[in-house]
Short mmCIF file of C-alpha atoms in Angstrom, two decimals:
data_model
loop_
_atom_site.label_atom_id
_atom_site.label_comp_id
_atom_site.label_asym_id
_atom_site.label_seq_id
_atom_site.Cartn_x
_atom_site.Cartn_y
_atom_site.Cartn_z
CA MET A 61 -18.83 15.12 -6.92
CA LYS A 62 -15.05 14.70 -7.19
CA LEU A 63 -12.96 12.16 -9.10
CA LYS A 64 -9.27 11.90 -8.26
CA LEU A 65 -6.77 9.71 -10.10
CA SER A 66 -3.57 9.05 -8.19
CA TYR A 67 -0.37 7.55 -9.54
CA VAL A 68 1.38 6.10 -6.51
CA LYS A 69 4.19 3.70 -5.75
CA PRO A 70 3.74 1.27 -2.82
CA VAL A 71 6.80 1.47 -0.58
CA PHE A 72 7.53 -1.15 2.06
CA GLU A 73 9.62 -0.78 5.20
CA ARG A 74 11.35 -4.00 4.24
CA LEU A 75 11.56 -5.20 0.67
CA ILE A 76 11.16 -8.84 -0.25
CA PRO A 77 14.39 -10.79 -0.83
CA VAL A 78 12.66 -13.64 -2.59
CA VAL A 79 15.78 -15.57 -3.43
CA SER A 80 19.41 -15.77 -2.38
CA GLU A 81 22.32 -16.97 -4.45
CA ALA A 82 24.92 -19.07 -2.67
CA TYR A 83 27.96 -19.03 -4.91
CA SER A 84 31.12 -21.07 -4.45
CA PRO A 85 33.93 -20.41 -6.97
CA ASP A 86 35.88 -23.44 -5.73
CA GLY A 87 32.81 -25.64 -5.97
CA VAL A 88 33.05 -26.58 -2.31
CA ASN A 89 32.75 -23.64 0.08
CA ILE A 90 29.86 -21.20 0.03
CA GLN A 91 31.47 -17.78 0.14
CA GLY A 92 28.52 -15.40 0.22
CA THR A 93 24.86 -14.71 -0.22
CA LYS A 94 23.25 -12.30 -2.67
CA PHE A 95 19.72 -10.95 -2.17
CA TYR A 96 17.29 -10.31 -5.02
CA GLU A 97 14.53 -7.93 -3.96
CA MET A 98 11.00 -7.46 -5.28
CA GLU A 99 9.94 -3.82 -5.53
CA HIS A 100 6.48 -2.67 -6.62
CA ASN A 101 6.09 -0.24 -9.52
CA ALA A 102 3.92 2.88 -9.50
CA ILE A 103 0.26 2.22 -10.30
CA ALA A 104 -2.91 4.22 -10.96
CA ALA A 105 -5.37 4.33 -8.04
CA PRO A 106 -8.77 6.11 -8.24
CA THR A 107 -10.64 7.97 -5.50
CA LEU A 108 -14.33 8.88 -5.80
CA SER A 109 -15.73 11.55 -3.44
CA PHE A 110 -19.18 12.96 -2.71
CA ASP A 111 -19.49 16.23 -0.79
CA TYR A 112 -22.57 18.08 0.48
CA GLU A 113 -22.02 21.47 2.11
CA LEU A 114 -24.47 23.92 3.70
CA ASP A 115 -24.23 27.71 3.48
CA ASN A 116 -22.92 27.90 7.07
CA GLY A 117 -19.83 25.82 6.23
CA LEU A 118 -21.03 22.53 7.71
CA GLY A 119 -20.77 19.57 5.39
CA LEU A 120 -20.73 15.80 4.94
CA LYS A 121 -18.21 13.98 2.75
CA ALA A 122 -17.73 10.37 1.62
CA ASN A 123 -14.61 8.95 -0.08
CA LEU A 124 -13.87 5.62 -1.75
CA PHE A 125 -10.24 4.71 -2.58
CA TYR A 126 -8.98 1.57 -4.35
CA LEU A 127 -5.44 0.33 -5.02
CA ASN A 128 -4.32 -2.91 -6.63
CA SER A 129 -0.60 -3.52 -7.25
CA GLU A 130 1.02 -6.70 -8.58
CA GLN A 131 4.71 -7.43 -8.98
CA GLY A 132 6.38 -10.49 -10.47
CA PHE A 133 9.92 -11.82 -10.21
CA SER A 134 11.80 -14.69 -11.85
CA LEU A 135 15.35 -16.00 -11.79
CA LYS A 136 16.80 -18.95 -13.70
CA GLU A 137 19.53 -21.26 -12.48
CA ASP A 138 22.26 -21.25 -15.12
CA ALA A 139 26.00 -20.74 -15.59
CA VAL A 140 25.71 -17.10 -14.46
CA ASN A 141 23.37 -17.76 -11.54
CA ASP A 142 24.83 -21.00 -10.24
CA ASP A 143 23.97 -22.77 -6.97
CA LEU A 144 20.72 -20.91 -6.35
CA TYR A 145 18.89 -21.45 -3.08
CA VAL A 146 15.65 -19.99 -1.78
CA TYR A 147 15.02 -19.67 1.95
CA PHE A 148 11.59 -19.20 3.53
CA ASN A 149 10.66 -18.71 7.16
CA ARG A 150 7.44 -20.60 7.88
CA GLY A 151 6.74 -18.39 10.88
CA ASP A 152 6.55 -21.32 13.31
CA GLY A 153 10.29 -21.67 13.92
CA ASP A 154 10.93 -23.97 10.95
CA GLU A 155 12.48 -22.99 7.64
CA ILE A 156 12.10 -24.15 4.05
CA ASP A 157 14.99 -24.13 1.60
CA TRP A 158 14.83 -24.87 -2.10
CA ALA A 159 17.75 -25.79 -4.36
CA VAL A 160 16.67 -24.15 -7.62
CA ASP A 161 17.33 -26.41 -10.61
CA GLY A 162 15.08 -24.57 -13.08
CA THR A 163 13.37 -21.18 -12.83
CA PHE A 164 12.20 -19.61 -9.60
CA ARG A 165 9.08 -17.44 -9.90
CA ALA A 166 7.31 -15.27 -7.34
CA GLU A 167 4.31 -12.93 -7.40
CA ASP A 168 3.37 -10.36 -4.77
CA GLU A 169 -0.03 -8.61 -4.85
CA LEU A 170 -1.40 -5.77 -2.72
CA ASP A 171 -5.15 -5.05 -2.71
CA VAL A 172 -6.51 -2.08 -0.73
CA LEU A 173 -10.03 -0.66 -0.35
CA VAL A 174 -10.67 2.37 1.88
CA ALA A 175 -14.06 4.01 2.54
CA ASP A 176 -14.46 7.21 4.59
CA ILE A 177 -17.45 9.16 5.79
CA GLU A 178 -16.96 12.34 7.78
CA ALA A 179 -18.62 15.57 8.86
CA TYR A 180 -16.62 18.77 8.56
CA ARG A 181 -16.68 22.49 9.25
CA LYS A 182 -15.24 24.99 6.80
CA ILE A 183 -14.00 28.25 8.33
CA GLY A 184 -13.34 31.18 5.99
CA ASN A 185 -14.52 32.10 2.49
CA VAL A 186 -14.34 30.63 -0.99
CA GLU A 187 -10.79 31.85 -1.65
CA LYS A 188 -9.23 31.17 1.76
CA PHE A 189 -10.47 28.64 4.31
CA LEU A 190 -9.58 26.03 6.92
CA THR A 191 -11.43 22.71 7.13
CA ILE A 192 -11.71 20.54 10.26
CA GLY A 193 -13.42 17.15 10.06
CA GLY A 194 -14.09 13.88 11.84
CA GLY A 195 -15.72 10.59 10.98
CA LEU A 196 -15.17 6.89 10.36
CA ARG A 197 -12.82 4.92 8.13
CA TYR A 198 -13.31 1.36 6.84
CA VAL A 199 -10.32 -0.62 5.55
CA ASN A 200 -10.09 -3.91 3.68
CA MET A 201 -6.44 -4.68 2.88
CA GLU A 202 -4.96 -7.95 1.63
CA ARG A 203 -1.44 -8.89 0.55
CA ARG A 204 -0.70 -12.21 -1.16
CA PHE A 205 2.57 -13.93 -2.06
CA HIS A 206 3.03 -17.04 -4.24
CA ALA A 207 6.29 -18.74 -5.24
CA THR A 208 7.01 -21.77 -7.45
CA GLU A 209 10.03 -23.57 -8.93
CA SER A 210 9.84 -25.09 -12.42
CA SER A 211 11.93 -28.20 -11.77
CA ASP A 212 9.33 -29.44 -9.28
CA PRO A 213 5.71 -28.66 -10.32
CA ASP A 214 4.41 -29.66 -6.87
CA ARG A 215 6.64 -27.21 -5.02
CA PHE A 216 5.02 -23.97 -3.82
CA VAL A 217 4.92 -21.38 -1.06
CA LYS A 218 1.94 -19.13 -0.35
CA ALA A 219 1.54 -16.38 2.24
CA ARG A 220 -1.48 -14.18 2.92
CA HIS A 221 -2.04 -11.18 5.15
CA LYS A 222 -5.49 -9.62 5.50
CA ILE A 223 -6.78 -6.76 7.67
CA ARG A 224 -10.41 -5.69 7.79
CA GLY A 225 -11.51 -3.05 10.27
CA VAL A 226 -13.06 0.31 11.08
CA GLY A 227 -12.08 3.22 13.27
CA PRO A 228 -12.22 6.98 13.90
CA LYS A 229 -10.74 9.50 11.48
CA LEU A 230 -9.73 13.15 11.98
CA SER A 231 -8.83 15.54 9.16
CA LEU A 232 -7.40 19.02 8.76
CA GLY A 233 -7.03 20.94 5.52
CA GLY A 234 -7.03 24.34 3.93
CA LYS A 235 -6.79 26.50 0.84
CA PHE A 236 -4.84 29.71 0.30
CA PRO A 237 -4.95 32.02 -2.75
CA LEU A 238 -1.91 32.39 -4.99
CA TYR A 239 -2.92 34.29 -8.14
CA ARG A 240 -6.39 35.01 -9.53
CA ASP A 241 -8.11 31.61 -9.99
CA ILE A 242 -5.10 29.64 -8.75
CA GLY A 243 -4.66 28.56 -5.13
CA PHE A 244 -2.59 26.29 -2.90
CA TYR A 245 -4.25 23.46 -0.96
CA ILE A 246 -3.17 21.00 1.71
CA ASN A 247 -5.10 18.13 3.31
CA THR A 248 -4.03 15.81 6.12
CA SER A 249 -5.80 13.04 8.02
CA GLY A 250 -5.16 10.40 10.63
CA SER A 251 -7.18 7.33 11.53
CA LEU A 252 -6.95 4.46 14.00
CA VAL A 253 -8.46 1.32 12.51
CA ALA A 254 -9.28 -1.71 14.66
CA GLY A 255 -10.34 -5.05 13.25
CA ASN A 256 -9.52 -8.63 12.41
CA GLU A 257 -6.04 -9.54 11.13
CA GLU A 258 -5.45 -12.87 9.40
CA GLN A 259 -2.00 -14.24 8.53
CA LYS A 260 -1.36 -17.60 6.92
CA PHE A 261 1.63 -19.44 5.47
CA THR A 262 1.28 -22.68 3.48
CA SER A 263 3.63 -24.76 1.34
CA ASP A 264 3.94 -28.19 -0.20
CA ASP A 265 5.66 -29.21 3.06
CA GLY A 266 2.52 -28.38 5.03
CA GLN A 267 1.00 -25.45 6.85
CA GLY A 268 3.14 -23.00 8.79
CA LYS A 269 2.08 -20.25 11.13
CA VAL A 270 -1.57 -19.14 11.17
CA ASP A 271 -2.73 -16.04 13.07
CA ASP A 272 -6.20 -14.58 13.56
CA THR A 273 -6.02 -11.69 16.01
CA LEU A 274 -7.28 -8.20 16.80
CA LYS A 275 -5.29 -5.50 15.02
CA ILE A 276 -5.07 -1.77 15.81
CA MET A 277 -3.43 0.13 12.97
CA PRO A 278 -2.71 3.88 12.63
CA ILE A 279 -3.01 5.31 9.10
CA PHE A 280 -1.85 8.78 8.02
CA ASP A 281 -2.55 10.58 4.74
CA ALA A 282 -1.34 13.90 3.33
CA GLU A 283 -1.63 15.76 0.04
CA LEU A 284 -0.70 19.22 -1.23
CA GLY A 285 -0.64 21.03 -4.54
CA VAL A 286 -2.20 23.77 -6.65
CA GLU A 287 -5.80 24.16 -7.77
CA TRP A 288 -7.57 26.07 -10.51
CA THR A 289 -11.17 27.30 -10.17
CA PRO A 290 -12.26 28.85 -13.50
CA ASP A 291 -15.59 30.54 -14.17
CA ILE A 292 -17.93 28.11 -15.96
CA ASN A 293 -21.53 28.05 -17.20
CA PHE A 294 -22.43 24.34 -17.17
CA ALA A 295 -22.20 23.91 -13.37
CA GLU A 296 -22.04 25.91 -10.17
CA SER A 297 -18.28 25.41 -9.80
CA LEU A 298 -15.30 23.50 -11.18
CA THR A 299 -12.08 22.79 -9.30
CA VAL A 300 -9.08 21.15 -10.96
CA ARG A 301 -6.19 20.05 -8.75
CA ALA A 302 -2.69 18.67 -9.29
CA GLY A 303 -0.37 17.73 -6.46
CA LEU A 304 1.65 15.24 -4.44
CA GLU A 305 0.39 12.75 -1.88
CA GLY A 306 1.52 10.12 0.56
CA GLN A 307 0.11 7.42 2.83
CA SER A 308 1.59 5.62 5.83
CA TRP A 309 0.17 2.36 7.21
CA HIS A 310 1.92 1.65 10.51
CA GLY A 311 2.14 -2.07 11.18
CA GLY A 312 0.23 -2.75 7.98
CA GLY A 313 2.33 -5.81 7.18
CA GLY A 314 5.87 -6.14 5.97
CA TRP A 315 8.19 -9.00 5.27
CA ASP A 316 10.54 -10.13 8.01
CA PHE A 317 13.84 -11.29 6.55
CA SER A 318 15.89 -10.85 9.72
CA ASN A 319 16.50 -14.58 10.15
CA GLY A 320 19.98 -15.94 9.55
CA ASN A 321 19.16 -17.63 6.25
CA GLY A 322 18.19 -14.36 4.64
CA GLY A 323 14.67 -14.77 3.27
CA SER A 324 11.22 -15.10 4.76
CA PRO A 325 7.95 -14.20 3.07
CA TRP A 326 6.25 -13.74 6.40
CA PHE A 327 4.26 -10.71 7.45
CA ASP A 328 5.19 -9.01 10.69
CA GLU A 329 4.67 -5.67 12.41
CA PHE A 330 6.39 -3.64 9.73
CA SER A 331 4.91 -0.69 7.88
CA TRP A 332 4.18 0.23 4.29
CA GLY A 333 3.01 3.33 2.48
CA ALA A 334 2.45 4.91 -0.91
CA ILE A 335 3.90 8.04 -2.47
CA GLY A 336 3.13 9.75 -5.75
CA GLY A 337 1.04 12.41 -7.42
CA HIS A 338 -2.56 13.00 -8.44
CA LEU A 339 -4.95 14.87 -10.70
CA SER A 340 -8.54 15.58 -9.69
CA ALA A 341 -11.63 17.36 -10.96
CA GLU A 342 -14.52 18.43 -8.72
CA VAL A 343 -17.84 19.66 -10.07
CA GLY A 344 -20.29 21.55 -7.85
CA LEU A 345 -23.95 21.15 -8.76
#
């Protein structure tokens, strides 16, 4: 059994300019637009793994990964931030614009669950080996956005993007000795998940674009680092690892702000990923 705790930062191909500031020093002409972007902070994300391996190097492995990241943003209309406007793209060709007279608030949440099961073949010995595997990956990913403005309690914007699917996964990894009980490891994998994609935009002005389509999404993972395998008495083996990792979700949902007004909390075919580090402990029984 293996428990890995990652500390990763979600990174999006396009950040979220939740509000723009139209400022006019002469009080008449708007002379520019300033974007305020929401950026997620690093967050802890656990992975639980179960591994059963035969003496001939054949094995079966199951992984469960969970990530939940929330980010908030607020901006108050005052003498410093004067003439604040928020622009949203409904996704159906229409736009929503708010003149902020109080405080603008927005929350963005990312929720990800990944489950893998795969068979593998280990080639080599305990100190130096190559692992080749293949199996299935299940994904349940949802991203939610909610914005309000204090001067009008009934004013709101909500957007939701959800993907749930399954697909094939291939993996390649290895371990190489460095010094005594210390080694270097690297693991990579790629999967192609197909499933249902739901996108929805709603506001106090009514419902915008709604999509419910088939989605095919490539996902790539990689990790590398050093491991320590000390001699122990309470179990057959103990492996402690520390390293770096990254994920890439191609077309996993970004925010399209390419429209002329500058802001649109609408999910499109943009990508996101996660980068960071991890610590793990694996006990062989």
